[in-house]
Coordinates of C-alpha atoms in Angstrom, one line a residue:
M6 CA -3.8 26.3 -10.5
A7 CA -1.7 29.2 -11.8
L8 CA -0.1 29.7 -8.4
G9 CA 0.7 26.0 -8.1
L10 CA 2.3 25.9 -11.5
A11 CA 4.4 29.0 -10.8
N12 CA 5.4 27.5 -7.4
I13 CA 6.6 24.2 -9.0
V14 CA 8.4 25.8 -11.9
L15 CA 10.3 28.0 -9.5
L16 CA 11.1 25.0 -7.3
V17 CA 12.5 23.2 -10.3
R18 CA 14.8 26.2 -10.9
R19 CA 15.8 26.2 -7.2
S20 CA 14.5 29.7 -6.8
V21 CA 13.6 31.0 -3.3
W22 CA 10.8 32.9 -5.0
N23 CA 8.7 29.7 -5.2
Y24 CA 7.6 30.3 -1.6
P25 CA 5.2 33.3 -2.0
F26 CA 3.4 31.4 -4.7
G27 CA 3.2 28.3 -2.5
I28 CA 1.9 30.3 0.4
A29 CA -1.0 31.7 -1.7
M30 CA -1.7 28.3 -3.3
V31 CA -2.0 26.3 -0.1
S32 CA -4.3 29.0 1.5
L33 CA -6.7 28.7 -1.4
Y34 CA -6.5 24.9 -1.5
A35 CA -7.4 24.6 2.1
L36 CA -10.9 25.9 1.2
I37 CA -11.3 23.7 -1.8
F38 CA -10.4 20.5 0.1
F39 CA -12.7 21.4 2.9
E40 CA -15.6 21.6 0.5
A41 CA -14.6 18.2 -0.9
R42 CA -14.4 16.7 2.6
L43 CA -10.8 15.8 2.2
Y44 CA -9.9 16.7 5.8
S45 CA -6.4 15.3 5.8
D46 CA -5.7 17.6 2.8
V47 CA -7.2 20.6 4.7
L48 CA -4.8 20.0 7.6
L49 CA -2.0 19.4 5.2
Q50 CA -2.5 22.8 3.7
G51 CA -2.1 24.4 7.1
F52 CA 1.1 22.4 7.6
F53 CA 2.3 23.5 4.1
L54 CA 1.7 27.1 5.1
I55 CA 4.0 26.7 8.1
L56 CA 6.6 24.8 6.0
N57 CA 6.5 27.3 3.2
I58 CA 7.2 30.1 5.6
Y59 CA 10.1 28.0 7.1
G60 CA 11.4 27.1 3.7
W61 CA 11.4 30.7 2.6
W62 CA 13.4 31.6 5.6
H63 CA 15.7 28.6 5.3
W64 CA 16.4 29.1 1.6
H65 CA 16.9 32.8 1.8
G66 CA 20.6 33.7 1.2
T67 CA 21.8 30.1 0.9
G68 CA 22.7 30.0 -2.8
Q69 CA 24.6 31.9 -5.4
G70 CA 22.2 34.4 -6.9
Q71 CA 18.7 32.8 -6.8
E72 CA 19.6 29.1 -7.0
V73 CA 20.1 27.2 -3.7
P74 CA 22.5 24.3 -3.3
V75 CA 20.9 20.8 -3.0
R76 CA 22.0 17.5 -1.4
W77 CA 21.2 13.8 -1.0
L78 CA 19.9 12.2 2.2
S79 CA 22.1 9.6 3.8
R80 CA 21.1 5.9 3.4
P81 CA 19.9 5.7 7.1
G82 CA 18.0 9.0 6.6
R83 CA 16.2 7.5 3.7
V84 CA 15.2 4.4 5.7
V85 CA 14.0 6.5 8.6
A86 CA 12.0 8.9 6.3
V87 CA 10.2 6.0 4.4
S88 CA 9.5 4.2 7.7
M89 CA 8.0 7.3 9.3
A90 CA 5.9 8.0 6.2
I91 CA 4.4 4.5 6.2
A92 CA 3.7 4.5 9.9
A93 CA 2.2 8.0 9.8
S94 CA 0.0 7.1 6.8
A95 CA -1.3 4.0 8.5
G96 CA -2.0 5.8 11.8
W97 CA -3.5 8.9 10.3
G98 CA -5.7 7.0 7.8
S99 CA -7.0 4.8 10.7
M100 CA -7.9 7.9 12.7
M101 CA -9.6 9.6 9.8
A102 CA -11.6 6.4 9.1
R103 CA -12.7 6.0 12.6
Y104 CA -13.4 9.6 13.7
T105 CA -14.5 11.5 10.6
D106 CA -16.7 11.2 7.6
A107 CA -13.7 11.5 5.3
A108 CA -14.4 10.5 1.8
A109 CA -11.2 8.4 1.3
P110 CA -9.5 8.3 4.6
H111 CA -6.5 6.0 3.9
W112 CA -5.9 7.2 0.4
D113 CA -6.1 10.8 1.5
A114 CA -3.9 10.1 4.6
T115 CA -1.2 8.6 2.4
V116 CA -1.2 11.6 0.1
A117 CA -1.1 13.8 3.1
M118 CA 1.7 12.1 5.0
L119 CA 3.9 11.6 1.9
S120 CA 3.3 15.3 1.2
V121 CA 4.5 16.2 4.7
L122 CA 7.6 14.2 4.2
S123 CA 8.3 15.6 0.8
Q124 CA 7.7 19.2 1.9
F125 CA 10.1 18.7 4.8
L126 CA 12.7 17.3 2.5
L127 CA 12.2 20.1 0.1
A128 CA 12.6 22.8 2.8
K129 CA 15.9 21.1 3.8
R130 CA 16.9 21.0 0.1
F131 CA 17.2 17.2 -0.2
I132 CA 16.9 15.8 -3.7
E133 CA 14.7 12.9 -2.5
N134 CA 11.9 15.4 -2.1
W135 CA 11.2 15.0 -5.8
I136 CA 10.8 11.2 -5.5
G137 CA 8.3 11.8 -2.8
W138 CA 6.4 14.3 -4.9
I139 CA 6.3 11.9 -7.8
V140 CA 4.6 9.3 -5.7
V141 CA 2.3 11.9 -4.2
D142 CA 1.3 13.2 -7.6
V143 CA 0.5 9.7 -8.9
L144 CA -1.7 9.0 -5.9
A145 CA -3.3 12.5 -5.9
V146 CA -4.4 12.4 -9.5
G147 CA -6.5 9.3 -8.8
L148 CA -7.8 10.7 -5.5
Y149 CA -8.9 14.1 -6.7
W150 CA -10.4 12.6 -9.9
S151 CA -12.5 10.2 -7.8
R152 CA -13.8 13.2 -5.8
G153 CA -14.8 15.1 -8.8
L154 CA -11.9 17.6 -8.6
H155 CA -11.0 17.1 -12.2
L156 CA -9.1 20.4 -12.6
T157 CA -7.1 19.7 -9.5
A158 CA -6.4 16.1 -10.7
G159 CA -5.2 17.6 -14.0
L160 CA -3.0 20.1 -12.1
Y161 CA -1.4 17.2 -10.2
G162 CA -0.8 15.5 -13.5
V163 CA 1.2 18.5 -14.6
F164 CA 2.9 18.5 -11.1
L165 CA 3.9 14.9 -11.9
I166 CA 5.7 15.9 -15.1
L167 CA 7.3 18.9 -13.3
S168 CA 8.4 16.7 -10.4
I169 CA 10.2 14.4 -12.9
V170 CA 11.9 17.4 -14.4
G171 CA 12.7 18.7 -11.0
L172 CA 14.3 15.5 -10.0
R173 CA 16.5 15.5 -13.1
Q174 CA 17.4 19.2 -12.7
W175 CA 18.3 18.8 -9.0
M176 CA 20.4 15.7 -9.7
R177 CA 22.2 17.6 -12.5
A178 CA 22.7 20.6 -10.2
R179 CA 24.2 18.3 -7.5
R180 CA 26.6 16.7 -9.9
A181 CA 27.7 20.1 -11.1

């Protein structure tokens, strides 16, 4: 939980140093989610590991000091991103329901696919990543609570608050 909080606080501040904390966090959560039979989330942690490494490389040296510049997606980019997230969530959820004993296949798939989108947007420094994380956090709180992962649900409640702060901070940074 401490690694996750450090990761998000540093993201809100647009610090490249969020990535080492994110790498450690996703490695540990892969084990936790495997134990809870949330297989989409296990695979998601592997994806996050790769995107955290990519983001660390992509953010390195891009900003003044430790803060990286941020930007908005284009309108067509938003339409494509949302459409892909919906299609991927439906497809992945159906596969998990059919081929695994996943505990909450469609709910878990939606959290996973929206997380993939949000992490990609984050690595590319698009402000909309925070909107995605807000939706993910709301869904994740309920999912993890329902699986008995109460501390993780609480952590995602804190992530929700930090995501709202992150959205405001990044919007302010873009205006500046």
